[in-house]
PDB file of C-alpha atoms in Angstrom:
ATOM      1  CA  MET A   2     -14.802 -10.539   9.877  1.00  0.00           C
ATOM      2  CA  LYS A   3     -15.340 -13.725   8.002  1.00  0.00           C
ATOM      3  CA  VAL A   4     -13.937 -16.896   9.718  1.00  0.00           C
ATOM      4  CA  ASP A   5     -13.032 -19.748   7.529  1.00  0.00           C
ATOM      5  CA  VAL A   6     -13.888 -23.074   9.184  1.00  0.00           C
ATOM      6  CA  SER A   7     -11.000 -24.978   7.459  1.00  0.00           C
ATOM      7  CA  THR A   8      -8.563 -22.506   8.765  1.00  0.00           C
ATOM      8  CA  LEU A   9      -9.830 -22.953  12.268  1.00  0.00           C
ATOM      9  CA  VAL A  10      -9.583 -26.789  11.839  1.00  0.00           C
ATOM     10  CA  LEU A  11      -5.936 -26.413  10.684  1.00  0.00           C
ATOM     11  CA  TYR A  12      -5.041 -24.134  13.587  1.00  0.00           C
ATOM     12  CA  GLY A  13      -6.662 -26.654  15.967  1.00  0.00           C
ATOM     13  CA  VAL A  14      -4.716 -29.586  14.390  1.00  0.00           C
ATOM     14  CA  ALA A  15      -1.503 -27.614  14.572  1.00  0.00           C
ATOM     15  CA  LEU A  16      -2.054 -26.618  18.203  1.00  0.00           C
ATOM     16  CA  SER A  17      -2.967 -30.230  19.149  1.00  0.00           C
ATOM     17  CA  TRP A  18       0.258 -31.568  17.613  1.00  0.00           C
ATOM     18  CA  LEU A  19       2.199 -28.825  19.347  1.00  0.00           C
ATOM     19  CA  LEU A  20       0.786 -29.773  22.730  1.00  0.00           C
ATOM     20  CA  ILE A  21       1.525 -33.467  22.041  1.00  0.00           C
ATOM     21  CA  SER A  22       5.086 -32.563  21.017  1.00  0.00           C
ATOM     22  CA  PHE A  23       5.474 -30.462  24.091  1.00  0.00           C
ATOM     23  CA  GLN A  24       4.371 -33.291  26.344  1.00  0.00           C
ATOM     24  CA  LYS A  25       6.781 -35.754  24.660  1.00  0.00           C
ATOM     25  CA  ASP A  26       9.875 -33.531  24.631  1.00  0.00           C
ATOM     26  CA  LYS A  27       9.778 -29.999  26.070  1.00  0.00           C
ATOM     27  CA  ALA A  28      13.360 -29.074  24.971  1.00  0.00           C
ATOM     28  CA  ARG A  29      13.084 -30.132  21.422  1.00  0.00           C
ATOM     29  CA  THR A  30       9.607 -28.536  21.044  1.00  0.00           C
ATOM     30  CA  ILE A  31      11.090 -25.103  22.243  1.00  0.00           C
ATOM     31  CA  LEU A  32      13.933 -25.592  19.930  1.00  0.00           C
ATOM     32  CA  ALA A  33      11.481 -26.231  17.090  1.00  0.00           C
ATOM     33  CA  LEU A  34       9.564 -23.148  18.000  1.00  0.00           C
ATOM     34  CA  LYS A  35      12.557 -21.062  18.085  1.00  0.00           C
ATOM     35  CA  LYS A  36      13.541 -22.226  14.553  1.00  0.00           C
ATOM     36  CA  ALA A  37      10.023 -21.662  13.355  1.00  0.00           C
ATOM     37  CA  TRP A  38      10.100 -18.130  14.668  1.00  0.00           C
ATOM     38  CA  LYS A  39      13.508 -17.505  12.980  1.00  0.00           C
ATOM     39  CA  SER A  40      12.085 -18.774   9.738  1.00  0.00           C
ATOM     40  CA  PHE A  41       8.945 -16.661  10.158  1.00  0.00           C
ATOM     41  CA  ALA A  42      11.051 -13.546  10.722  1.00  0.00           C
ATOM     42  CA  GLY A  43      12.936 -14.241   7.676  1.00  0.00           C
ATOM     43  CA  ILE A  44       9.873 -14.773   5.575  1.00  0.00           C
ATOM     44  CA  LEU A  45       7.998 -11.780   6.929  1.00  0.00           C
ATOM     45  CA  PRO A  46       9.911  -8.899   5.187  1.00  0.00           C
ATOM     46  CA  PRO A  47       9.507 -10.109   1.592  1.00  0.00           C
ATOM     47  CA  PHE A  48       6.022 -11.188   2.263  1.00  0.00           C
ATOM     48  CA  LEU A  49       5.054  -7.746   3.617  1.00  0.00           C
ATOM     49  CA  THR A  50       6.841  -6.047   0.726  1.00  0.00           C
ATOM     50  CA  VAL A  51       4.923  -8.005  -1.892  1.00  0.00           C
ATOM     51  CA  ILE A  52       1.659  -7.574   0.003  1.00  0.00           C
ATOM     52  CA  PHE A  53       2.359  -3.799   0.072  1.00  0.00           C
ATOM     53  CA  LEU A  54       3.123  -3.744  -3.719  1.00  0.00           C
ATOM     54  CA  ILE A  55       0.093  -5.726  -4.532  1.00  0.00           C
ATOM     55  CA  SER A  56      -1.923  -3.387  -2.413  1.00  0.00           C
ATOM     56  CA  LEU A  57      -0.679  -0.444  -4.305  1.00  0.00           C
ATOM     57  CA  VAL A  58      -1.576  -2.114  -7.532  1.00  0.00           C
ATOM     58  CA  ILE A  59      -5.139  -2.809  -6.208  1.00  0.00           C
ATOM     59  CA  VAL A  60      -5.431   0.798  -5.040  1.00  0.00           C
ATOM     60  CA  PHE A  61      -4.214   2.353  -8.253  1.00  0.00           C
ATOM     61  CA  LEU A  62      -5.734  -0.271 -10.694  1.00  0.00           C
ATOM     62  CA  PRO A  63      -9.508  -0.325 -10.540  1.00  0.00           C
ATOM     63  CA  GLU A  64     -11.109  -3.695 -10.295  1.00  0.00           C
ATOM     64  CA  ARG A  65     -12.446  -3.454 -13.901  1.00  0.00           C
ATOM     65  CA  SER A  66      -8.853  -2.879 -15.108  1.00  0.00           C
ATOM     66  CA  ILE A  67      -7.560  -6.014 -13.369  1.00  0.00           C
ATOM     67  CA  ALA A  68     -10.561  -7.964 -14.702  1.00  0.00           C
ATOM     68  CA  ALA A  69      -9.872  -6.546 -18.255  1.00  0.00           C
ATOM     69  CA  PHE A  70      -6.112  -7.566 -18.175  1.00  0.00           C
ATOM     70  CA  LEU A  71      -6.434 -10.733 -16.181  1.00  0.00           C
ATOM     71  CA  GLY A  72     -10.054 -11.581 -15.928  1.00  0.00           C
ATOM     72  CA  GLU A  73     -11.843 -14.588 -17.308  1.00  0.00           C
ATOM     73  CA  GLN A  74     -12.917 -12.478 -20.345  1.00  0.00           C
ATOM     74  CA  SER A  75      -9.428 -11.378 -21.088  1.00  0.00           C
ATOM     75  CA  GLY A  76      -8.818 -14.425 -23.264  1.00  0.00           C
ATOM     76  CA  PHE A  77      -5.364 -15.381 -24.488  1.00  0.00           C
ATOM     77  CA  PRO A  78      -3.791 -12.007 -23.859  1.00  0.00           C
ATOM     78  CA  GLY A  79      -4.710 -12.357 -20.239  1.00  0.00           C
ATOM     79  CA  TYR A  80      -3.016 -15.756 -20.080  1.00  0.00           C
ATOM     80  CA  LEU A  81       0.020 -14.232 -21.826  1.00  0.00           C
ATOM     81  CA  ILE A  82       0.209 -11.239 -19.404  1.00  0.00           C
ATOM     82  CA  ALA A  83      -0.080 -13.640 -16.407  1.00  0.00           C
ATOM     83  CA  SER A  84       2.622 -15.934 -17.736  1.00  0.00           C
ATOM     84  CA  LEU A  85       5.009 -13.190 -18.540  1.00  0.00           C
ATOM     85  CA  VAL A  86       4.635 -11.624 -15.182  1.00  0.00           C
ATOM     86  CA  GLY A  87       4.935 -14.951 -13.528  1.00  0.00           C
ATOM     87  CA  ALA A  88       8.066 -15.897 -15.508  1.00  0.00           C
ATOM     88  CA  ILE A  89       9.836 -12.738 -14.818  1.00  0.00           C
ATOM     89  CA  THR A  90       8.873 -12.244 -11.192  1.00  0.00           C
ATOM     90  CA  LEU A  91      10.808 -13.873  -8.463  1.00  0.00           C
ATOM     91  CA  ILE A  92       8.446 -14.358  -5.641  1.00  0.00           C
ATOM     92  CA  PRO A  93       8.276 -17.303  -3.165  1.00  0.00           C
ATOM     93  CA  GLY A  94       5.212 -19.496  -3.165  1.00  0.00           C
ATOM     94  CA  PHE A  95       4.215 -18.511   0.316  1.00  0.00           C
ATOM     95  CA  VAL A  96       3.760 -15.009  -0.990  1.00  0.00           C
ATOM     96  CA  ALA A  97       2.476 -15.831  -4.425  1.00  0.00           C
ATOM     97  CA  PHE A  98      -0.641 -17.755  -3.313  1.00  0.00           C
ATOM     98  CA  PRO A  99      -2.008 -14.911  -1.073  1.00  0.00           C
ATOM     99  CA  MET A 100      -1.195 -12.504  -3.851  1.00  0.00           C
ATOM    100  CA  ALA A 101      -3.153 -14.583  -6.316  1.00  0.00           C
ATOM    101  CA  LYS A 102      -6.050 -14.664  -3.905  1.00  0.00           C
ATOM    102  CA  MET A 103      -5.966 -10.927  -3.597  1.00  0.00           C
ATOM    103  CA  LEU A 104      -6.077 -10.672  -7.462  1.00  0.00           C
ATOM    104  CA  LEU A 105      -8.835 -13.142  -7.687  1.00  0.00           C
ATOM    105  CA  ASP A 106     -10.864 -11.103  -5.253  1.00  0.00           C
ATOM    106  CA  GLN A 107     -10.269  -8.074  -7.500  1.00  0.00           C
ATOM    107  CA  GLY A 108     -11.576  -9.799 -10.636  1.00  0.00           C
ATOM    108  CA  ALA A 109      -8.715 -11.812 -12.035  1.00  0.00           C
ATOM    109  CA  GLY A 110      -9.607 -15.205 -13.610  1.00  0.00           C
ATOM    110  CA  ILE A 111      -8.866 -18.501 -11.953  1.00  0.00           C
ATOM    111  CA  ALA A 112      -7.188 -19.968 -15.054  1.00  0.00           C
ATOM    112  CA  GLN A 113      -5.018 -16.796 -15.442  1.00  0.00           C
ATOM    113  CA  MET A 114      -4.028 -17.052 -11.840  1.00  0.00           C
ATOM    114  CA  ALA A 115      -3.173 -20.726 -12.396  1.00  0.00           C
ATOM    115  CA  VAL A 116      -0.917 -19.789 -15.233  1.00  0.00           C
ATOM    116  CA  PHE A 117       0.624 -17.056 -13.250  1.00  0.00           C
ATOM    117  CA  ILE A 118       1.339 -19.326 -10.316  1.00  0.00           C
ATOM    118  CA  SER A 119       2.732 -22.072 -12.563  1.00  0.00           C
ATOM    119  CA  THR A 120       5.013 -19.828 -14.324  1.00  0.00           C
ATOM    120  CA  LEU A 121       6.052 -18.164 -11.132  1.00  0.00           C
ATOM    121  CA  MET A 122       7.035 -21.591  -9.662  1.00  0.00           C
ATOM    122  CA  MET A 123       8.506 -23.376 -12.679  1.00  0.00           C
ATOM    123  CA  VAL A 124       9.903 -20.710 -15.033  1.00  0.00           C
ATOM    124  CA  GLY A 125      12.895 -18.732 -13.883  1.00  0.00           C
ATOM    125  CA  VAL A 126      13.940 -15.890 -16.247  1.00  0.00           C
ATOM    126  CA  VAL A 127      15.837 -14.152 -13.354  1.00  0.00           C
ATOM    127  CA  THR A 128      17.496 -17.309 -12.076  1.00  0.00           C
ATOM    128  CA  ALA A 129      18.273 -18.746 -15.567  1.00  0.00           C
ATOM    129  CA  PRO A 130      21.940 -17.595 -15.540  1.00  0.00           C
ATOM    130  CA  LEU A 131      22.585 -19.274 -12.334  1.00  0.00           C
ATOM    131  CA  GLU A 132      20.694 -22.434 -13.495  1.00  0.00           C
ATOM    132  CA  ALA A 133      22.659 -22.474 -16.772  1.00  0.00           C
ATOM    133  CA  ARG A 134      25.922 -22.465 -14.746  1.00  0.00           C
ATOM    134  CA  TYR A 135      24.973 -25.859 -13.301  1.00  0.00           C
ATOM    135  CA  PHE A 136      22.985 -27.491 -15.993  1.00  0.00           C
ATOM    136  CA  ARG A 137      24.329 -25.675 -19.066  1.00  0.00           C
ATOM    137  CA  LEU A 138      22.419 -23.216 -21.207  1.00  0.00           C
ATOM    138  CA  ARG A 139      20.664 -25.627 -23.473  1.00  0.00           C
ATOM    139  CA  ALA A 140      19.182 -27.684 -20.592  1.00  0.00           C
ATOM    140  CA  THR A 141      18.083 -24.432 -18.891  1.00  0.00           C
ATOM    141  CA  LEU A 142      16.308 -23.154 -21.938  1.00  0.00           C
ATOM    142  CA  TRP A 143      14.598 -26.310 -22.694  1.00  0.00           C
ATOM    143  CA  ARG A 144      13.435 -26.721 -19.075  1.00  0.00           C
ATOM    144  CA  ASN A 145      12.179 -23.205 -18.844  1.00  0.00           C
ATOM    145  CA  LEU A 146      10.485 -23.346 -22.298  1.00  0.00           C
ATOM    146  CA  LEU A 147       8.753 -26.533 -21.451  1.00  0.00           C
ATOM    147  CA  ALA A 148       7.696 -25.317 -18.082  1.00  0.00           C
ATOM    148  CA  TYR A 149       6.329 -22.136 -19.712  1.00  0.00           C
ATOM    149  CA  PHE A 150       4.125 -24.090 -22.193  1.00  0.00           C
ATOM    150  CA  TYR A 151       3.233 -26.509 -19.456  1.00  0.00           C
ATOM    151  CA  SER A 152       1.853 -23.652 -17.390  1.00  0.00           C
ATOM    152  CA  PHE A 153      -0.713 -22.913 -20.099  1.00  0.00           C
ATOM    153  CA  LEU A 154      -1.856 -26.522 -19.903  1.00  0.00           C
ATOM    154  CA  VAL A 155      -2.145 -26.235 -16.135  1.00  0.00           C
ATOM    155  CA  GLY A 156      -4.264 -23.077 -16.566  1.00  0.00           C
ATOM    156  CA  TYR A 157      -6.517 -24.927 -19.011  1.00  0.00           C
ATOM    157  CA  VAL A 158      -6.911 -27.870 -16.810  1.00  0.00           C
ATOM    158  CA  VAL A 159      -7.702 -25.567 -13.763  1.00  0.00           C
ATOM    159  CA  TRP A 160     -10.203 -23.757 -15.933  1.00  0.00           C
ATOM    160  CA  ILE A 161     -11.894 -27.074 -16.900  1.00  0.00           C
ATOM    161  CA  ALA A 162     -11.867 -28.245 -13.231  1.00  0.00           C
ATOM    162  CA  VAL A 163     -13.488 -25.036 -11.948  1.00  0.00           C
ATOM    163  CA  LYS A 164     -15.852 -24.758 -14.842  1.00  0.00           C
ATOM    164  CA  GLY A 165     -16.968 -28.310 -14.198  1.00  0.00           C
ATOM    165  CA  TRP A 166     -17.879 -27.680 -10.621  1.00  0.00           C
TER     166      TRP A 166
END
């Protein structure tokens, strides 16, 4: 099993702050831990569902297919597929990032995943009717359209940044 040093450092920092908090105010720390557990329990089912679905995709789609559709060599169609899936899908960010990592490990391109994450976070096809109720249809369409095209810029900037390193 590969252990990431930065993960260990973050766990160490979190544990240190938890111990400091516990020393300062035991009752509030326990209350915070209960709230954190409740939040974790709420997050876990959708997280596991998406991880399960991605696992199925990875099992049934060979690595070369993922690379062909979303890999660095996929070109503009790869960006387009990633953006459309990201715009339509309604997945929270804490699920999207591990999912993107899994797809990266299976041959997806970094720029395509940047476009996917950007559209996932900023474009809301599913939530557009609700958004239009509060901000009107015209504002919703403009916001989503600008966010959609901005996502391609994000993918390009990420591609430049990664290629430069």
